[in-house]
Short mmCIF file of C-alpha atoms and ligand atoms in Angstrom, two decimals:
data_model
loop_
_atom_site.label_atom_id
_atom_site.label_comp_id
_atom_site.label_asym_id
_atom_site.label_seq_id
_atom_site.Cartn_x
_atom_site.Cartn_y
_atom_site.Cartn_z
CA MET E 163 57.16 25.49 -122.79
CA TYR E 164 57.52 27.80 -125.78
CA LYS E 165 60.77 28.48 -127.58
CA ALA E 166 61.69 31.89 -128.99
CA THR E 167 64.72 33.86 -130.09
CA LEU E 168 65.84 36.69 -127.83
CA ILE E 169 67.91 39.53 -129.28
CA PRO E 170 68.77 42.03 -126.55
CA GLY E 171 70.31 44.45 -129.10
CA ASP E 172 72.46 47.49 -128.33
CA GLY E 173 72.25 50.57 -126.08
CA ILE E 174 69.17 50.40 -123.84
CA GLY E 175 68.09 47.20 -125.66
CA PRO E 176 69.41 44.71 -123.09
CA GLU E 177 67.93 46.77 -120.21
CA VAL E 178 64.39 46.97 -121.60
CA ILE E 179 64.34 43.48 -123.09
CA ARG E 180 65.31 42.05 -119.72
CA ALA E 181 62.37 43.94 -118.22
CA ALA E 182 60.06 42.32 -120.77
CA THR E 183 61.29 38.76 -120.18
CA GLU E 184 61.06 39.18 -116.40
CA VAL E 185 57.45 40.35 -116.66
CA ILE E 186 56.53 37.47 -119.00
CA GLU E 187 58.08 35.00 -116.59
CA ALA E 188 56.30 36.56 -113.62
CA ALA E 189 53.01 36.26 -115.51
CA GLY E 190 53.60 32.51 -115.56
CA VAL E 191 54.32 31.90 -119.25
CA LYS E 192 57.31 29.65 -119.74
CA ILE E 193 59.45 30.58 -122.71
CA SER E 194 62.85 29.08 -123.38
CA TRP E 195 64.81 31.98 -124.91
CA GLU E 196 67.58 31.35 -127.42
CA GLU E 197 69.78 34.41 -127.13
CA LYS E 198 71.34 35.81 -130.31
CA LEU E 199 73.19 38.91 -131.44
CA ILE E 200 72.53 41.57 -134.05
CA GLY E 201 73.95 45.00 -134.93
CA GLN E 202 76.95 46.41 -133.10
CA SER E 203 77.19 43.62 -130.54
CA ALA E 204 77.25 41.06 -133.40
CA MET E 205 79.80 43.16 -135.25
CA ALA E 206 82.06 43.17 -132.20
CA LYS E 207 81.86 39.41 -131.79
CA TYR E 208 81.56 38.04 -135.35
CA ASN E 209 82.47 41.01 -137.53
CA ASN E 210 79.02 40.58 -139.05
CA PRO E 211 76.00 42.72 -138.06
CA LEU E 212 73.56 39.96 -139.01
CA PRO E 213 75.06 36.53 -138.25
CA GLU E 214 73.51 33.55 -140.05
CA ASP E 215 73.08 31.92 -136.69
CA THR E 216 70.68 34.71 -135.65
CA VAL E 217 68.65 34.47 -138.85
CA SER E 218 68.36 30.67 -138.66
CA SER E 219 67.35 30.79 -134.99
CA ILE E 220 64.41 33.07 -135.88
CA GLU E 221 63.57 30.90 -138.89
CA THR E 222 63.37 27.87 -136.63
CA ASN E 223 61.58 29.42 -133.67
CA ARG E 224 59.38 31.70 -135.80
CA ILE E 225 59.06 34.14 -132.90
CA ALA E 226 61.59 36.63 -131.60
CA LEU E 227 61.73 39.44 -129.06
CA LYS E 228 64.26 42.00 -130.15
CA GLY E 229 65.78 45.15 -128.71
CA PRO E 230 66.97 48.02 -130.91
CA SER E 231 70.34 47.87 -132.61
CA THR E 232 72.79 50.61 -133.52
CA THR E 233 73.29 51.71 -137.09
CA GLU E 234 75.92 54.35 -137.76
CA ILE E 235 74.78 57.50 -139.50
CA ALA E 236 75.94 58.14 -143.08
CA LYS E 237 78.66 55.47 -142.87
CA GLY E 238 79.34 51.94 -141.67
CA PHE E 239 77.45 48.70 -142.26
CA ARG E 240 73.93 48.54 -143.62
CA SER E 241 71.14 48.51 -141.02
CA ALA E 242 70.92 44.97 -139.64
CA ASN E 243 67.24 45.59 -138.91
CA ILE E 244 66.43 46.28 -142.51
CA SER E 245 68.52 43.33 -143.69
CA LEU E 246 66.72 41.08 -141.21
CA ARG E 247 63.28 42.25 -142.36
CA GLN E 248 64.22 41.57 -145.96
CA ARG E 249 65.90 38.22 -145.28
CA LEU E 250 62.89 36.84 -143.41
CA ASN E 251 60.39 38.66 -145.58
CA LEU E 252 58.85 40.34 -142.54
CA TYR E 253 56.76 42.42 -144.85
CA ALA E 254 54.57 44.23 -142.34
CA ASN E 255 55.63 46.50 -139.52
CA ILE E 256 52.65 46.96 -137.24
CA ARG E 257 52.70 49.66 -134.57
CA PRO E 258 49.69 50.19 -132.33
CA ILE E 259 49.54 53.73 -130.96
CA LYS E 260 47.17 54.11 -128.04
CA THR E 261 46.67 56.70 -125.33
CA ILE E 262 47.57 55.38 -121.88
CA GLU E 263 45.69 57.10 -119.08
CA GLY E 264 47.99 59.00 -116.76
CA VAL E 265 50.52 60.00 -119.40
CA ASN E 266 50.75 63.76 -119.65
CA THR E 267 49.82 64.55 -123.27
CA LYS E 268 47.49 66.94 -125.09
CA TYR E 269 45.46 64.11 -126.58
CA LYS E 270 42.99 61.89 -124.78
CA ASP E 271 41.66 59.18 -127.09
CA ILE E 272 44.23 58.11 -129.62
CA ASP E 273 43.74 54.52 -130.72
CA LEU E 274 45.25 53.79 -134.09
CA VAL E 275 47.35 51.11 -135.73
CA ILE E 276 49.97 51.78 -138.38
CA PHE E 277 50.66 49.14 -141.03
CA ARG E 278 53.96 50.04 -142.63
CA GLU E 279 55.29 48.16 -145.66
CA ASN E 280 58.58 46.80 -144.40
CA THR E 281 60.67 45.43 -147.25
CA GLU E 282 60.99 47.98 -150.04
CA ASP E 283 60.73 51.70 -150.89
CA LEU E 284 63.83 53.85 -150.33
CA TYR E 285 64.77 51.56 -147.42
CA MET E 286 66.05 48.93 -149.82
CA GLY E 287 69.25 50.96 -149.66
CA ILE E 288 69.86 50.82 -153.41
CA GLU E 289 71.98 53.93 -153.77
CA HIS E 290 75.19 55.04 -155.41
CA MET E 291 77.25 58.09 -156.10
CA VAL E 292 76.92 59.74 -159.48
CA GLY E 293 80.35 61.27 -159.80
CA LYS E 294 81.52 62.77 -156.54
CA ASP E 295 78.93 65.50 -156.04
CA ALA E 296 75.64 63.70 -156.58
CA ALA E 297 74.03 60.65 -155.01
CA GLU E 298 71.11 58.60 -156.24
CA SER E 299 68.69 56.39 -154.25
CA ILE E 300 66.21 54.11 -155.91
CA LYS E 301 62.67 53.93 -154.61
CA LEU E 302 61.32 50.52 -155.48
CA ILE E 303 57.62 49.76 -155.02
CA THR E 304 55.97 46.55 -156.23
CA ARG E 305 52.33 45.62 -156.61
CA ASP E 306 52.78 42.37 -154.66
CA ALA E 307 54.31 44.03 -151.61
CA SER E 308 51.79 46.88 -151.67
CA GLU E 309 48.82 44.52 -151.99
CA ARG E 310 49.97 42.23 -149.20
CA ILE E 311 50.44 45.07 -146.69
CA ALA E 312 47.04 46.46 -147.70
CA SER E 313 45.45 43.01 -147.29
CA MET E 314 46.94 42.67 -143.87
CA ALA E 315 45.62 46.09 -142.84
CA PHE E 316 42.11 45.40 -144.13
CA ASN E 317 41.99 41.90 -142.65
CA TYR E 318 43.03 43.35 -139.32
CA ALA E 319 40.38 46.08 -139.60
CA LEU E 320 37.72 43.47 -140.30
CA ARG E 321 38.83 41.10 -137.53
CA GLU E 322 39.20 43.81 -134.90
CA LYS E 323 36.01 45.62 -135.93
CA ARG E 324 37.85 48.79 -136.85
CA ARG E 325 35.84 51.33 -138.78
CA LYS E 326 38.25 52.94 -141.22
CA VAL E 327 41.49 52.42 -143.19
CA THR E 328 43.49 55.44 -144.35
CA CYS E 329 46.15 55.15 -147.04
CA GLY E 330 48.91 57.79 -147.06
CA HIS E 331 50.83 58.52 -150.28
CA LYS E 332 52.54 61.15 -152.40
CA ALA E 333 51.20 59.95 -155.73
CA ASN E 334 50.62 63.52 -156.91
CA VAL E 335 54.41 63.82 -157.29
CA MET E 336 55.71 60.23 -157.46
CA LYS E 337 53.05 59.20 -159.90
CA LEU E 338 54.57 55.83 -160.73
CA SER E 339 55.98 54.53 -157.44
CA ASP E 340 53.46 55.98 -154.97
CA GLY E 341 50.89 55.73 -157.73
CA LEU E 342 51.40 51.96 -157.82
CA PHE E 343 51.19 51.75 -154.03
CA LEU E 344 47.95 53.72 -154.08
CA SER E 345 46.30 51.74 -156.87
CA SER E 346 47.31 48.48 -155.14
CA VAL E 347 45.72 49.58 -151.85
CA ARG E 348 42.62 50.75 -153.74
CA SER E 349 42.21 47.35 -155.38
CA ILE E 350 42.31 45.64 -151.98
CA ALA E 351 39.97 48.27 -150.45
CA SER E 352 37.35 47.45 -153.08
CA LYS E 353 37.09 43.94 -151.60
CA TYR E 354 36.10 45.33 -148.19
CA PRO E 355 32.96 47.39 -148.84
CA ASP E 356 32.03 47.47 -145.14
CA ILE E 357 35.19 49.25 -144.09
CA GLU E 358 35.42 52.96 -144.78
CA TYR E 359 38.41 53.73 -146.97
CA GLN E 360 40.16 57.07 -147.16
CA GLU E 361 43.21 58.37 -149.07
CA MET E 362 45.40 61.27 -147.99
CA ILE E 363 48.44 62.96 -149.44
CA ILE E 364 51.11 62.31 -146.87
CA GLU E 365 51.80 65.86 -145.67
CA ASN E 366 48.09 66.42 -145.18
CA LEU E 367 47.95 63.19 -143.18
CA PHE E 368 50.76 64.43 -140.93
CA MET E 369 49.00 67.77 -140.41
CA LYS E 370 45.63 66.17 -139.63
CA MET E 371 47.32 63.70 -137.34
CA VAL E 372 48.74 66.50 -135.20
CA MET E 373 45.41 68.34 -135.12
CA ASN E 374 42.94 65.46 -134.72
CA PRO E 375 44.70 62.15 -134.13
CA GLU E 376 41.52 60.70 -132.60
CA GLU E 377 39.98 60.60 -136.08
CA PHE E 378 42.41 57.99 -137.37
CA ASP E 379 41.99 54.27 -137.05
CA VAL E 380 44.00 51.87 -139.26
CA ILE E 381 46.66 53.48 -141.46
CA VAL E 382 48.51 51.81 -144.32
CA LEU E 383 51.73 53.35 -145.62
CA PRO E 384 54.83 52.66 -147.69
CA ASN E 385 58.02 52.06 -145.71
CA LEU E 386 59.51 55.56 -145.34
CA TYR E 387 56.29 57.42 -144.49
CA GLY E 388 55.35 54.62 -142.11
CA ASP E 389 58.60 54.99 -140.22
CA LEU E 390 58.21 58.76 -139.94
CA LEU E 391 54.53 58.78 -139.05
CA SER E 392 54.77 56.07 -136.41
CA GLU E 393 57.57 57.88 -134.62
CA MET E 394 55.62 61.15 -134.70
CA CYS E 395 52.54 59.34 -133.39
CA ALA E 396 54.66 57.93 -130.55
CA GLY E 397 55.26 61.56 -129.59
CA LEU E 398 51.51 62.21 -129.52
CA VAL E 399 50.90 59.48 -126.93
CA GLY E 400 53.81 60.39 -124.67
CA GLY E 401 57.03 59.27 -126.31
CA LEU E 402 59.01 56.44 -127.77
CA GLY E 403 59.25 54.63 -124.47
CA LEU E 404 55.59 53.63 -124.81
CA VAL E 405 55.12 52.23 -128.31
CA PRO E 406 55.61 48.55 -129.16
CA GLY E 407 55.67 46.96 -132.59
CA VAL E 408 56.09 43.81 -134.59
CA ASN E 409 57.75 42.94 -137.88
CA ILE E 410 55.73 40.12 -139.27
CA GLY E 411 55.58 37.94 -142.37
CA VAL E 412 54.34 34.49 -143.23
CA GLU E 413 57.19 32.61 -141.59
CA ALA E 414 58.10 34.64 -138.53
CA ALA E 415 57.24 37.49 -136.19
CA VAL E 416 59.90 39.69 -134.60
CA PHE E 417 58.53 41.87 -131.81
CA GLU E 418 60.51 45.05 -131.20
CA PRO E 419 59.87 48.46 -129.67
CA THR E 420 59.55 51.46 -131.98
CA HIS E 421 62.42 53.23 -130.22
CA GLY E 422 66.11 53.01 -130.97
CA THR E 423 69.11 52.38 -128.74
CA ALA E 424 68.79 55.77 -126.95
CA PRO E 425 72.54 56.39 -126.55
CA ASP E 426 71.72 59.24 -124.14
CA LEU E 427 70.15 56.77 -121.69
CA ALA E 428 72.15 53.60 -122.34
CA GLY E 429 73.83 52.02 -119.36
CA LYS E 430 72.05 54.29 -116.87
CA GLY E 431 69.14 51.95 -116.14
CA ILE E 432 66.56 54.72 -116.59
CA ALA E 433 64.91 53.89 -119.93
CA ASN E 434 61.17 53.34 -119.95
CA PRO E 435 60.55 49.58 -120.23
CA THR E 436 56.91 49.98 -121.33
CA ALA E 437 57.45 49.64 -125.10
CA ALA E 438 59.45 46.44 -124.61
CA ILE E 439 56.96 45.04 -122.08
CA LEU E 440 54.09 45.80 -124.49
CA CYS E 441 56.05 43.96 -127.20
CA GLY E 442 55.90 41.04 -124.78
CA VAL E 443 52.12 41.54 -124.57
CA MET E 444 51.87 41.44 -128.37
CA LEU E 445 54.05 38.31 -128.45
CA LEU E 446 51.86 36.57 -125.86
CA ASN E 447 48.71 37.42 -127.82
CA HIS E 448 50.40 36.07 -130.95
CA ILE E 449 51.08 32.70 -129.32
CA GLY E 450 47.60 32.51 -127.79
CA GLU E 451 48.48 33.43 -124.19
CA LYS E 452 45.75 36.06 -124.04
CA GLU E 453 45.04 35.85 -120.33
CA ALA E 454 48.67 36.54 -119.38
CA ALA E 455 48.86 39.25 -122.05
CA ASP E 456 45.79 41.01 -120.63
CA ARG E 457 47.11 40.78 -117.09
CA ILE E 458 50.42 42.37 -118.09
CA TYR E 459 48.73 45.09 -120.13
CA ASN E 460 46.37 45.96 -117.28
CA SER E 461 49.26 46.05 -114.86
CA VAL E 462 51.28 48.40 -117.09
CA LYS E 463 48.25 50.67 -117.42
CA ARG E 464 47.73 50.68 -113.68
CA VAL E 465 51.37 51.50 -112.89
CA ILE E 466 51.28 54.39 -115.36
CA ARG E 467 47.87 55.63 -114.20
CA GLU E 468 49.02 55.67 -110.58
CA GLY E 469 52.17 57.48 -111.78
CA LYS E 470 54.22 56.48 -108.77
CA TYR E 471 56.87 54.05 -109.94
CA VAL E 472 57.49 55.47 -113.38
CA THR E 473 60.60 56.48 -115.28
CA ARG E 474 61.74 60.07 -115.96
CA ASP E 475 60.19 60.38 -119.41
CA LEU E 476 56.81 59.91 -117.65
CA GLY E 477 57.60 62.49 -114.99
CA GLY E 478 58.83 60.03 -112.36
CA SER E 479 62.24 59.34 -110.90
CA TYR E 480 62.33 55.55 -110.90
CA SER E 481 64.62 53.20 -112.77
CA THR E 482 63.80 50.72 -115.53
CA MET E 483 63.89 47.89 -113.03
CA ASP E 484 61.86 49.74 -110.36
CA MET E 485 59.09 50.30 -112.88
CA THR E 486 59.37 46.68 -114.04
CA LYS E 487 59.07 45.50 -110.45
CA ALA E 488 55.95 47.64 -110.01
CA VAL E 489 54.43 46.00 -113.11
CA ILE E 490 55.26 42.56 -111.71
CA ASP E 491 53.84 43.44 -108.28
CA ASN E 492 50.57 44.54 -109.91
CA LEU E 493 50.12 41.41 -111.98
P1 NAI P 764 66.11 56.67 -130.22
O1 NAI P 764 64.75 56.08 -130.33
O2 NAI P 764 67.18 55.80 -129.70
O3 NAI P 764 66.02 57.97 -129.26
C1 NAI P 764 65.22 59.09 -129.57
C2 NAI P 764 64.80 59.79 -128.26
O4 NAI P 764 63.84 58.99 -127.58
C3 NAI P 764 65.96 59.99 -127.29
O5 NAI P 764 65.80 61.22 -126.63
C4 NAI P 764 65.80 58.85 -126.30
O6 NAI P 764 66.32 59.13 -125.03
C5 NAI P 764 64.28 58.67 -126.26
N1 NAI P 764 63.92 57.29 -125.96
C6 NAI P 764 64.03 56.22 -126.79
N2 NAI P 764 63.66 55.11 -126.17
C7 NAI P 764 63.29 55.45 -124.91
C8 NAI P 764 62.82 54.73 -123.77
N3 NAI P 764 62.63 53.41 -123.81
N4 NAI P 764 62.57 55.42 -122.64
C9 NAI P 764 62.75 56.76 -122.59
N5 NAI P 764 63.19 57.50 -123.63
C10 NAI P 764 63.47 56.85 -124.78
O7 NAI P 764 66.49 57.26 -131.66
P2 NAI P 764 67.84 57.87 -132.25
O8 NAI P 764 68.56 58.63 -131.21
O9 NAI P 764 67.38 58.54 -133.46
O10 NAI P 764 68.70 56.59 -132.69
C11 NAI P 764 69.71 56.00 -131.88
C12 NAI P 764 70.17 54.70 -132.52
O11 NAI P 764 69.11 53.74 -132.54
C13 NAI P 764 70.68 54.82 -133.96
O12 NAI P 764 71.84 54.02 -134.09
C14 NAI P 764 69.56 54.22 -134.78
O13 NAI P 764 70.00 53.65 -135.97
C15 NAI P 764 69.04 53.15 -133.82
N6 NAI P 764 67.65 52.75 -134.06
C16 NAI P 764 67.38 51.42 -134.05
C17 NAI P 764 66.11 50.98 -134.24
C18 NAI P 764 65.87 49.50 -134.20
O14 NAI P 764 66.78 48.75 -133.98
N7 NAI P 764 64.67 49.04 -134.44
C19 NAI P 764 64.98 51.91 -134.45
C20 NAI P 764 65.37 53.29 -134.40
C21 NAI P 764 66.66 53.69 -134.23
#
């Protein structure tokens, strides 16, 4: 029996996370879930968006499955997600973006993995007003953080027999901050002569991604560009309901879908559970339950390929739990 922290989150979080735990259980892997709160639900109960109790549970269990949490726009408390990533030093956000047969998209063979630096850049939230009509944000980039995300990307490329790593940057304008990121990635790239290494100014990378996404493989990016690019790439493979992810460091791994709380769908039971279920697949692979992970992944692919019991974003009319049941039935 494994032990892991479960954070259902806000909005559609509890609905899709429940789908993931039910599928894991049906696949025969026993996990004792320690349920904890974050974001708005934690605020409502403890007046604290990131309770210590939640952080220490993840520290102890070292594995968590997490739904999205609400962060108010341009006001309110600081994003609990970002605080959590910094507190636990979950320095890499890894998002695999892969075409799933049966999803109606323009692209056929996308298979790429984004490695996004997860602890610094403009997302540190160091900002202040300068008088009342100007605001300043500080973009902090360090060599250590840039090298460790690059190392993780190259190690992954080597282990998974990937052919190429692309680094995105804007070092032509931000010569010091993005310049440091770029030189750090370059220094790691030089240790992996067998892996093709490519650099691209970020807007060019976005343009090429829309035109020929099949040409990309492993991509390493600073925090902000990584967030933007991974969400755009989710659109290329059929939407946010399909893309899983993990925030990972040395001490812990927090698996969470790329999507947010989807306020437009929350409470209706119609969100696509695929991203959350695939987070479960990533979690199972992480703990060595490969056979169960493969069975779940194959079942998800089959349900989507058959296109019968799928949610609205995939052109169907079924609910989150109907689609989850179909995945379980196909295991
Ligand atoms: P969002 O990802 O919640 O929604 C964007 C669009 O994608 C919406 O049209 C939504 O209906 C659709 N969508 C998202 N997940 C889906 C699913 N599973 N199935 C079908 N359609 C899905 O992003 P938005 O609206 O920008 O943010 C809403 C809230 O989520 C904000 O409070 C934001 O801070 C939070 N958020 C939290 C994240 C996290 O906790 N990791 C990540 C991103 C946003």
